[in-house]
Amino acid sequence: MKTVVGLETEYGALLSGASQGMRDLFRQEEMFQKVRDHIFHVQRKGLIDQHQRAYDEPPGNGGFLRNGGRLYIDMGHVEYATPECHTLLDLVRADRGGDRLLQQAVDEMGLSGEISFIKNNIDHQTLATFGSHENYLVSRDFPFTERGMEPLVAFLVTRQIVTGAGRVGVSYVNDSLISLDTERPPVHFQISQRADYIVNKFYQWVQMNRSIVNTRDEPLSDPLQYRRMHLLLGDSNMSQFATAMKFGMTKIVMDLVEDGLAPAVGVRDPVQACRAISHDLSMRWKLQDLEGRILSALDMQEMFLEKAVKAYSGRDEDTDWVLEEWGKLLSDLAKKDPSLVTDRLDWAAKYNMISAFRDSENLEWNDPWLESLDLEYHNIDPGKGLFHILEEEGRHRRLLPPSISETGATCPPSFTRAEGRAQAIDRILENPDMLYIIQWFGIQINQGDVLYMLEPLKNYRDEVSEYFRKNLPPSADA
């Protein structure tokens, strides 16, 4: 795929002996700062920010990494942003690299008995949510209107049957704002972690009013050529396969929309449909389209797949892989048996694991033990996380061997500006007294000229070399 994608992950955390009090919040923040400082100052795996990036990002809050990505503390969470990735395997490698970056720091500091980082989206105790935000580079000509994006919204609402991470229980977020007397059916387990927290189709801001598509126009590249599509409704996937499919399917559908080839379909009340699909473990997944027809999520996914096969078969290796696997998944899901996809999809793997444990222990679905298992599925520590057991035992499909995943924290993806940014970071690390500003779209050293990097699909290696040759004194460049 000739494009650029990226993923931002907000990690949850479990502290040993925590009681959810204010003291634990301070202790957690202190732990986050220790891990961050170890990564930047001890391991020297990146450059800590010297400048104030925003009112809530003071100097030292975070920085750019040697892989071209970014690590920082945001709204009480450690957040990792992958570098710009050109292929699906690059994205999977960079995503796993973030997990390894954090876990290696925890292990080196001897903190594995005190803190565990959890790559999920909910806090079962407080019902808070934390995000997994997807970024896609699209043309400035993309039909960024409500009408133009109806097909994209329909796809995003229904793709959770493939991309959901699964969770125990339910969060009725509006109950904190208004008291409702409505009787609701119990939801013991659902497909998506984020579905209950999405309250709008489109909205500009990220916090408190979470939308399917974030409409803030912040391209972080040439604004005359590009737009950055920023999606908020996705779950944090442990599965390499589900991660690759999420980005691959979504970019293909964005291409269909931009090329005017998407099916003319939309969803009536997509926010409600998102929750209804997530809550429906019968796998019927019914919804109403804009014409009033009752369809299933599978019906809609098949519409998009049919158009994509016709338009893009043979385009490139990534596209052909996604189209083939998409078809296999929809065929298996149509049989309404989650066990057929436990080797590829997080929600099915988790449901199968927790259901088996519940039956063996004769537990009710509201038993806190099951919530604990839900969290431990997402533990990024290979020695503790339940997902890692499935992967090591060969029960969940792995796209990259561990040896390749290990490189994701320090090696940038090829064919994007992340290469040039990483090259600049390595040069600055060799000259610790240098003043610098690193941004997604450019770099500046020693208060000199700015090297703008506005084309995400360019590696900028030659430009970075020339920039340092001109701006470093001869002794520093020796």
mmCIF file with all atom_site columns, C-alpha atoms in Angstrom, residues 106-260:
data_model
loop_
_atom_site.group_PDB
_atom_site.id
_atom_site.type_symbol
_atom_site.label_atom_id
_atom_site.label_alt_id
_atom_site.label_comp_id
_atom_site.label_asym_id
_atom_site.label_entity_id
_atom_site.label_seq_id
_atom_site.pdbx_PDB_ins_code
_atom_site.Cartn_x
_atom_site.Cartn_y
_atom_site.Cartn_z
_atom_site.occupancy
_atom_site.B_iso_or_equiv
_atom_site.pdbx_formal_charge
_atom_site.auth_seq_id
_atom_site.auth_comp_id
_atom_site.auth_asym_id
_atom_site.auth_atom_id
_atom_site.pdbx_PDB_model_num
ATOM 1   C CA . VAL A 1 106 ? 10.431  -2.288  33.727 1.00 0.00 ? 106 VAL A CA 1
ATOM 2   C CA . ASP A 1 107 ? 12.599  -5.417  33.782 1.00 0.00 ? 107 ASP A CA 1
ATOM 3   C CA . GLU A 1 108 ? 15.898  -3.510  33.841 1.00 0.00 ? 108 GLU A CA 1
ATOM 4   C CA . MET A 1 109 ? 14.695  -1.341  36.727 1.00 0.00 ? 109 MET A CA 1
ATOM 5   C CA . GLY A 1 110 ? 13.548  -4.367  38.721 1.00 0.00 ? 110 GLY A CA 1
ATOM 6   C CA . LEU A 1 111 ? 9.961   -3.101  38.817 1.00 0.00 ? 111 LEU A CA 1
ATOM 7   C CA . SER A 1 112 ? 8.186   -6.123  37.337 1.00 0.00 ? 112 SER A CA 1
ATOM 8   C CA . GLY A 1 113 ? 6.827   -7.018  40.761 1.00 0.00 ? 113 GLY A CA 1
ATOM 9   C CA . GLU A 1 114 ? 5.443   -3.510  41.280 1.00 0.00 ? 114 GLU A CA 1
ATOM 10  C CA . ILE A 1 115 ? 3.918   -2.465  37.953 1.00 0.00 ? 115 ILE A CA 1
ATOM 11  C CA . SER A 1 116 ? 2.459   -4.154  34.888 1.00 0.00 ? 116 SER A CA 1
ATOM 12  C CA . PHE A 1 117 ? 1.561   -2.288  31.725 1.00 0.00 ? 117 PHE A CA 1
ATOM 13  C CA . ILE A 1 118 ? -1.766  -3.346  30.274 1.00 0.00 ? 118 ILE A CA 1
ATOM 14  C CA . LYS A 1 119 ? -2.558  -2.785  26.603 1.00 0.00 ? 119 LYS A CA 1
ATOM 15  C CA . ASN A 1 120 ? -6.317  -2.522  26.861 1.00 0.00 ? 120 ASN A CA 1
ATOM 16  C CA . ASN A 1 121 ? -8.980  0.209   26.813 1.00 0.00 ? 121 ASN A CA 1
ATOM 17  C CA . ILE A 1 122 ? -10.985 0.018   30.037 1.00 0.00 ? 122 ILE A CA 1
ATOM 18  C CA . ASP A 1 123 ? -10.617 0.222   33.791 1.00 0.00 ? 123 ASP A CA 1
ATOM 19  C CA . HIS A 1 124 ? -13.142 -2.209  35.258 1.00 0.00 ? 124 HIS A CA 1
ATOM 20  C CA . GLN A 1 125 ? -13.112 -0.387  38.609 1.00 0.00 ? 125 GLN A CA 1
ATOM 21  C CA . THR A 1 126 ? -13.635 3.220   37.501 1.00 0.00 ? 126 THR A CA 1
ATOM 22  C CA . LEU A 1 127 ? -15.166 2.483   34.053 1.00 0.00 ? 127 LEU A CA 1
ATOM 23  C CA . ALA A 1 128 ? -12.643 4.930   32.578 1.00 0.00 ? 128 ALA A CA 1
ATOM 24  C CA . THR A 1 129 ? -11.450 4.319   29.042 1.00 0.00 ? 129 THR A CA 1
ATOM 25  C CA . PHE A 1 130 ? -8.145  4.921   27.325 1.00 0.00 ? 130 PHE A CA 1
ATOM 26  C CA . GLY A 1 131 ? -7.575  5.065   23.628 1.00 0.00 ? 131 GLY A CA 1
ATOM 27  C CA . SER A 1 132 ? -6.090  3.305   20.669 1.00 0.00 ? 132 SER A CA 1
ATOM 28  C CA . HIS A 1 133 ? -6.036  5.984   17.982 1.00 0.00 ? 133 HIS A CA 1
ATOM 29  C CA . GLU A 1 134 ? -5.404  5.139   14.335 1.00 0.00 ? 134 GLU A CA 1
ATOM 30  C CA . ASN A 1 135 ? -3.897  7.534   11.809 1.00 0.00 ? 135 ASN A CA 1
ATOM 31  C CA . TYR A 1 136 ? -4.143  7.259   8.028  1.00 0.00 ? 136 TYR A CA 1
ATOM 32  C CA . LEU A 1 137 ? -2.637  9.553   5.418  1.00 0.00 ? 137 LEU A CA 1
ATOM 33  C CA . VAL A 1 138 ? -5.223  10.482  2.776  1.00 0.00 ? 138 VAL A CA 1
ATOM 34  C CA . SER A 1 139 ? -5.358  13.046  0.018  1.00 0.00 ? 139 SER A CA 1
ATOM 35  C CA . ARG A 1 140 ? -6.670  16.529  0.708  1.00 0.00 ? 140 ARG A CA 1
ATOM 36  C CA . ASP A 1 141 ? -9.289  15.611  -1.944 1.00 0.00 ? 141 ASP A CA 1
ATOM 37  C CA . PHE A 1 142 ? -10.790 12.946  0.335  1.00 0.00 ? 142 PHE A CA 1
ATOM 38  C CA . PRO A 1 143 ? -14.571 13.636  0.604  1.00 0.00 ? 143 PRO A CA 1
ATOM 39  C CA . PHE A 1 144 ? -14.429 14.834  4.197  1.00 0.00 ? 144 PHE A CA 1
ATOM 40  C CA . THR A 1 145 ? -18.147 15.619  4.556  1.00 0.00 ? 145 THR A CA 1
ATOM 41  C CA . GLU A 1 146 ? -20.875 13.814  6.466  1.00 0.00 ? 146 GLU A CA 1
ATOM 42  C CA . ARG A 1 147 ? -22.415 12.543  3.251  1.00 0.00 ? 147 ARG A CA 1
ATOM 43  C CA . GLY A 1 148 ? -19.076 11.620  1.722  1.00 0.00 ? 148 GLY A CA 1
ATOM 44  C CA . MET A 1 149 ? -18.055 9.609   4.766  1.00 0.00 ? 149 MET A CA 1
ATOM 45  C CA . GLU A 1 150 ? -21.296 7.658   5.288  1.00 0.00 ? 150 GLU A CA 1
ATOM 46  C CA . PRO A 1 151 ? -19.754 4.527   3.710  1.00 0.00 ? 151 PRO A CA 1
ATOM 47  C CA . LEU A 1 152 ? -16.626 4.850   5.859  1.00 0.00 ? 152 LEU A CA 1
ATOM 48  C CA . VAL A 1 153 ? -18.728 5.146   9.021  1.00 0.00 ? 153 VAL A CA 1
ATOM 49  C CA . ALA A 1 154 ? -20.739 2.073   8.002  1.00 0.00 ? 154 ALA A CA 1
ATOM 50  C CA . PHE A 1 155 ? -17.532 0.126   7.564  1.00 0.00 ? 155 PHE A CA 1
ATOM 51  C CA . LEU A 1 156 ? -16.039 1.313   10.861 1.00 0.00 ? 156 LEU A CA 1
ATOM 52  C CA . VAL A 1 157 ? -19.170 0.457   12.856 1.00 0.00 ? 157 VAL A CA 1
ATOM 53  C CA . THR A 1 158 ? -19.207 -3.084  11.470 1.00 0.00 ? 158 THR A CA 1
ATOM 54  C CA . ARG A 1 159 ? -15.485 -3.887  11.305 1.00 0.00 ? 159 ARG A CA 1
ATOM 55  C CA . GLN A 1 160 ? -15.425 -4.612  15.061 1.00 0.00 ? 160 GLN A CA 1
ATOM 56  C CA . ILE A 1 161 ? -16.508 -8.174  14.301 1.00 0.00 ? 161 ILE A CA 1
ATOM 57  C CA . VAL A 1 162 ? -12.913 -8.559  13.064 1.00 0.00 ? 162 VAL A CA 1
ATOM 58  C CA . THR A 1 163 ? -10.999 -5.962  15.070 1.00 0.00 ? 163 THR A CA 1
ATOM 59  C CA . GLY A 1 164 ? -12.652 -6.029  18.520 1.00 0.00 ? 164 GLY A CA 1
ATOM 60  C CA . ALA A 1 165 ? -10.487 -6.946  21.507 1.00 0.00 ? 165 ALA A CA 1
ATOM 61  C CA . GLY A 1 166 ? -13.417 -8.232  23.603 1.00 0.00 ? 166 GLY A CA 1
ATOM 62  C CA . ARG A 1 167 ? -14.248 -7.507  27.216 1.00 0.00 ? 167 ARG A CA 1
ATOM 63  C CA . VAL A 1 168 ? -16.134 -8.808  30.228 1.00 0.00 ? 168 VAL A CA 1
ATOM 64  C CA . GLY A 1 169 ? -19.176 -6.708  31.172 1.00 0.00 ? 169 GLY A CA 1
ATOM 65  C CA . VAL A 1 170 ? -20.576 -3.409  29.965 1.00 0.00 ? 170 VAL A CA 1
ATOM 66  C CA . SER A 1 171 ? -20.183 0.324   30.618 1.00 0.00 ? 171 SER A CA 1
ATOM 67  C CA . TYR A 1 172 ? -23.307 2.446   30.331 1.00 0.00 ? 172 TYR A CA 1
ATOM 68  C CA . VAL A 1 173 ? -21.412 5.718   30.190 1.00 0.00 ? 173 VAL A CA 1
ATOM 69  C CA . ASN A 1 174 ? -24.477 7.964   30.017 1.00 0.00 ? 174 ASN A CA 1
ATOM 70  C CA . ASP A 1 175 ? -25.681 6.698   33.388 1.00 0.00 ? 175 ASP A CA 1
ATOM 71  C CA . SER A 1 176 ? -23.189 9.020   35.057 1.00 0.00 ? 176 SER A CA 1
ATOM 72  C CA . LEU A 1 177 ? -24.946 11.985  33.449 1.00 0.00 ? 177 LEU A CA 1
ATOM 73  C CA . ILE A 1 178 ? -28.612 11.044  33.613 1.00 0.00 ? 178 ILE A CA 1
ATOM 74  C CA . SER A 1 179 ? -30.627 8.445   35.483 1.00 0.00 ? 179 SER A CA 1
ATOM 75  C CA . LEU A 1 180 ? -32.535 6.068   33.223 1.00 0.00 ? 180 LEU A CA 1
ATOM 76  C CA . ASP A 1 181 ? -35.257 3.652   34.292 1.00 0.00 ? 181 ASP A CA 1
ATOM 77  C CA . THR A 1 182 ? -34.890 1.572   31.143 1.00 0.00 ? 182 THR A CA 1
ATOM 78  C CA . GLU A 1 183 ? -34.544 -2.169  31.642 1.00 0.00 ? 183 GLU A CA 1
ATOM 79  C CA . ARG A 1 184 ? -31.488 -3.424  29.813 1.00 0.00 ? 184 ARG A CA 1
ATOM 80  C CA . PRO A 1 185 ? -30.598 -7.003  28.996 1.00 0.00 ? 185 PRO A CA 1
ATOM 81  C CA . PRO A 1 186 ? -27.467 -8.230  30.770 1.00 0.00 ? 186 PRO A CA 1
ATOM 82  C CA . VAL A 1 187 ? -24.215 -8.075  28.819 1.00 0.00 ? 187 VAL A CA 1
ATOM 83  C CA . HIS A 1 188 ? -21.785 -10.631 30.193 1.00 0.00 ? 188 HIS A CA 1
ATOM 84  C CA . PHE A 1 189 ? -19.201 -10.341 27.434 1.00 0.00 ? 189 PHE A CA 1
ATOM 85  C CA . GLN A 1 190 ? -18.976 -8.126  24.365 1.00 0.00 ? 190 GLN A CA 1
ATOM 86  C CA . ILE A 1 191 ? -16.897 -7.850  21.218 1.00 0.00 ? 191 ILE A CA 1
ATOM 87  C CA . SER A 1 192 ? -15.468 -4.325  21.520 1.00 0.00 ? 192 SER A CA 1
ATOM 88  C CA . GLN A 1 193 ? -13.936 -2.473  24.462 1.00 0.00 ? 193 GLN A CA 1
ATOM 89  C CA . ARG A 1 194 ? -14.516 1.004   23.031 1.00 0.00 ? 194 ARG A CA 1
ATOM 90  C CA . ALA A 1 195 ? -18.043 0.622   21.626 1.00 0.00 ? 195 ALA A CA 1
ATOM 91  C CA . ASP A 1 196 ? -19.770 1.698   24.858 1.00 0.00 ? 196 ASP A CA 1
ATOM 92  C CA . TYR A 1 197 ? -17.731 4.914   24.991 1.00 0.00 ? 197 TYR A CA 1
ATOM 93  C CA . ILE A 1 198 ? -18.404 6.279   21.490 1.00 0.00 ? 198 ILE A CA 1
ATOM 94  C CA . VAL A 1 199 ? -21.098 8.970   21.663 1.00 0.00 ? 199 VAL A CA 1
ATOM 95  C CA . ASN A 1 200 ? -20.843 10.827  18.331 1.00 0.00 ? 200 ASN A CA 1
ATOM 96  C CA . LYS A 1 201 ? -20.376 10.107  14.663 1.00 0.00 ? 201 LYS A CA 1
ATOM 97  C CA . PHE A 1 202 ? -18.114 13.129  14.105 1.00 0.00 ? 202 PHE A CA 1
ATOM 98  C CA . TYR A 1 203 ? -16.513 15.498  16.590 1.00 0.00 ? 203 TYR A CA 1
ATOM 99  C CA . GLN A 1 204 ? -13.422 17.678  16.790 1.00 0.00 ? 204 GLN A CA 1
ATOM 100 C CA . TRP A 1 205 ? -12.066 16.881  20.252 1.00 0.00 ? 205 TRP A CA 1
ATOM 101 C CA . VAL A 1 206 ? -10.794 13.605  21.644 1.00 0.00 ? 206 VAL A CA 1
ATOM 102 C CA . GLN A 1 207 ? -11.733 13.768  25.335 1.00 0.00 ? 207 GLN A CA 1
ATOM 103 C CA . MET A 1 208 ? -15.242 13.335  26.817 1.00 0.00 ? 208 MET A CA 1
ATOM 104 C CA . ASN A 1 209 ? -17.099 13.438  23.479 1.00 0.00 ? 209 ASN A CA 1
ATOM 105 C CA . ARG A 1 210 ? -15.542 10.516  21.674 1.00 0.00 ? 210 ARG A CA 1
ATOM 106 C CA . SER A 1 211 ? -16.557 10.125  18.065 1.00 0.00 ? 211 SER A CA 1
ATOM 107 C CA . ILE A 1 212 ? -16.184 7.503   15.376 1.00 0.00 ? 212 ILE A CA 1
ATOM 108 C CA . VAL A 1 213 ? -14.154 9.945   13.255 1.00 0.00 ? 213 VAL A CA 1
ATOM 109 C CA . ASN A 1 214 ? -12.211 12.795  14.835 1.00 0.00 ? 214 ASN A CA 1
ATOM 110 C CA . THR A 1 215 ? -12.645 15.880  12.635 1.00 0.00 ? 215 THR A CA 1
ATOM 111 C CA . ARG A 1 216 ? -9.716  17.979  13.857 1.00 0.00 ? 216 ARG A CA 1
ATOM 112 C CA . ASP A 1 217 ? -7.653  19.037  10.855 1.00 0.00 ? 217 ASP A CA 1
ATOM 113 C CA . GLU A 1 218 ? -4.050  18.459  11.929 1.00 0.00 ? 218 GLU A CA 1
ATOM 114 C CA . PRO A 1 219 ? -2.252  16.805  9.000  1.00 0.00 ? 219 PRO A CA 1
ATOM 115 C CA . LEU A 1 220 ? 1.301   16.945  10.464 1.00 0.00 ? 220 LEU A CA 1
ATOM 116 C CA . SER A 1 221 ? 2.421   17.085  6.817  1.00 0.00 ? 221 SER A CA 1
ATOM 117 C CA . ASP A 1 222 ? 1.847   19.283  3.764  1.00 0.00 ? 222 ASP A CA 1
ATOM 118 C CA . PRO A 1 223 ? -1.665  20.670  4.419  1.00 0.00 ? 223 PRO A CA 1
ATOM 119 C CA . LEU A 1 224 ? -2.200  21.413  0.730  1.00 0.00 ? 224 LEU A CA 1
ATOM 120 C CA . GLN A 1 225 ? -1.737  17.768  -0.216 1.00 0.00 ? 225 GLN A CA 1
ATOM 121 C CA . TYR A 1 226 ? -2.779  15.677  2.750  1.00 0.00 ? 226 TYR A CA 1
ATOM 122 C CA . ARG A 1 227 ? -5.235  15.086  5.540  1.00 0.00 ? 227 ARG A CA 1
ATOM 123 C CA . ARG A 1 228 ? -4.618  12.841  8.528  1.00 0.00 ? 228 ARG A CA 1
ATOM 124 C CA . MET A 1 229 ? -7.646  10.677  9.239  1.00 0.00 ? 229 MET A CA 1
ATOM 125 C CA . HIS A 1 230 ? -7.767  10.184  13.009 1.00 0.00 ? 230 HIS A CA 1
ATOM 126 C CA . LEU A 1 231 ? -10.006 7.356   14.257 1.00 0.00 ? 231 LEU A CA 1
ATOM 127 C CA . LEU A 1 232 ? -10.966 6.907   17.906 1.00 0.00 ? 232 LEU A CA 1
ATOM 128 C CA . LEU A 1 233 ? -13.259 3.891   18.043 1.00 0.00 ? 233 LEU A CA 1
ATOM 129 C CA . GLY A 1 234 ? -10.712 1.077   17.700 1.00 0.00 ? 234 GLY A CA 1
ATOM 130 C CA . ASP A 1 235 ? -9.606  -1.335  20.408 1.00 0.00 ? 235 ASP A CA 1
ATOM 131 C CA . SER A 1 236 ? -6.028  -2.074  21.433 1.00 0.00 ? 236 SER A CA 1
ATOM 132 C CA . ASN A 1 237 ? -5.248  -5.406  19.823 1.00 0.00 ? 237 ASN A CA 1
ATOM 133 C CA . MET A 1 238 ? -2.782  -7.914  21.207 1.00 0.00 ? 238 MET A CA 1
ATOM 134 C CA . SER A 1 239 ? -3.113  -10.012 18.057 1.00 0.00 ? 239 SER A CA 1
ATOM 135 C CA . GLN A 1 240 ? -0.617  -9.203  15.319 1.00 0.00 ? 240 GLN A CA 1
ATOM 136 C CA . PHE A 1 241 ? -3.072  -10.578 12.784 1.00 0.00 ? 241 PHE A CA 1
ATOM 137 C CA . ALA A 1 242 ? -5.973  -8.411  14.003 1.00 0.00 ? 242 ALA A CA 1
ATOM 138 C CA . THR A 1 243 ? -3.737  -5.326  14.074 1.00 0.00 ? 243 THR A CA 1
ATOM 139 C CA . ALA A 1 244 ? -2.667  -5.865  10.468 1.00 0.00 ? 244 ALA A CA 1
ATOM 140 C CA . MET A 1 245 ? -6.226  -6.561  9.329  1.00 0.00 ? 245 MET A CA 1
ATOM 141 C CA . LYS A 1 246 ? -7.575  -3.492  11.112 1.00 0.00 ? 246 LYS A CA 1
ATOM 142 C CA . PHE A 1 247 ? -5.225  -1.159  9.288  1.00 0.00 ? 247 PHE A CA 1
ATOM 143 C CA . GLY A 1 248 ? -5.286  -3.040  6.000  1.00 0.00 ? 248 GLY A CA 1
ATOM 144 C CA . MET A 1 249 ? -9.071  -3.250  5.708  1.00 0.00 ? 249 MET A CA 1
ATOM 145 C CA . THR A 1 250 ? -9.567  0.346   6.805  1.00 0.00 ? 250 THR A CA 1
ATOM 146 C CA . LYS A 1 251 ? -7.049  1.802   4.361  1.00 0.00 ? 251 LYS A CA 1
ATOM 147 C CA . ILE A 1 252 ? -8.596  -0.172  1.497  1.00 0.00 ? 252 ILE A CA 1
ATOM 148 C CA . VAL A 1 253 ? -12.034 1.206   2.368  1.00 0.00 ? 253 VAL A CA 1
ATOM 149 C CA . MET A 1 254 ? -10.645 4.745   2.563  1.00 0.00 ? 254 MET A CA 1
ATOM 150 C CA . ASP A 1 255 ? -9.236  4.198   -0.927 1.00 0.00 ? 255 ASP A CA 1
ATOM 151 C CA . LEU A 1 256 ? -12.670 3.052   -2.125 1.00 0.00 ? 256 LEU A CA 1
ATOM 152 C CA . VAL A 1 257 ? -14.258 6.179   -0.663 1.00 0.00 ? 257 VAL A CA 1
ATOM 153 C CA . GLU A 1 258 ? -11.649 8.508   -2.147 1.00 0.00 ? 258 GLU A CA 1
ATOM 154 C CA . ASP A 1 259 ? -11.836 6.820   -5.562 1.00 0.00 ? 259 ASP A CA 1
ATOM 155 C CA . GLY A 1 260 ? -15.646 6.986   -5.603 1.00 0.00 ? 260 GLY A CA 1
#
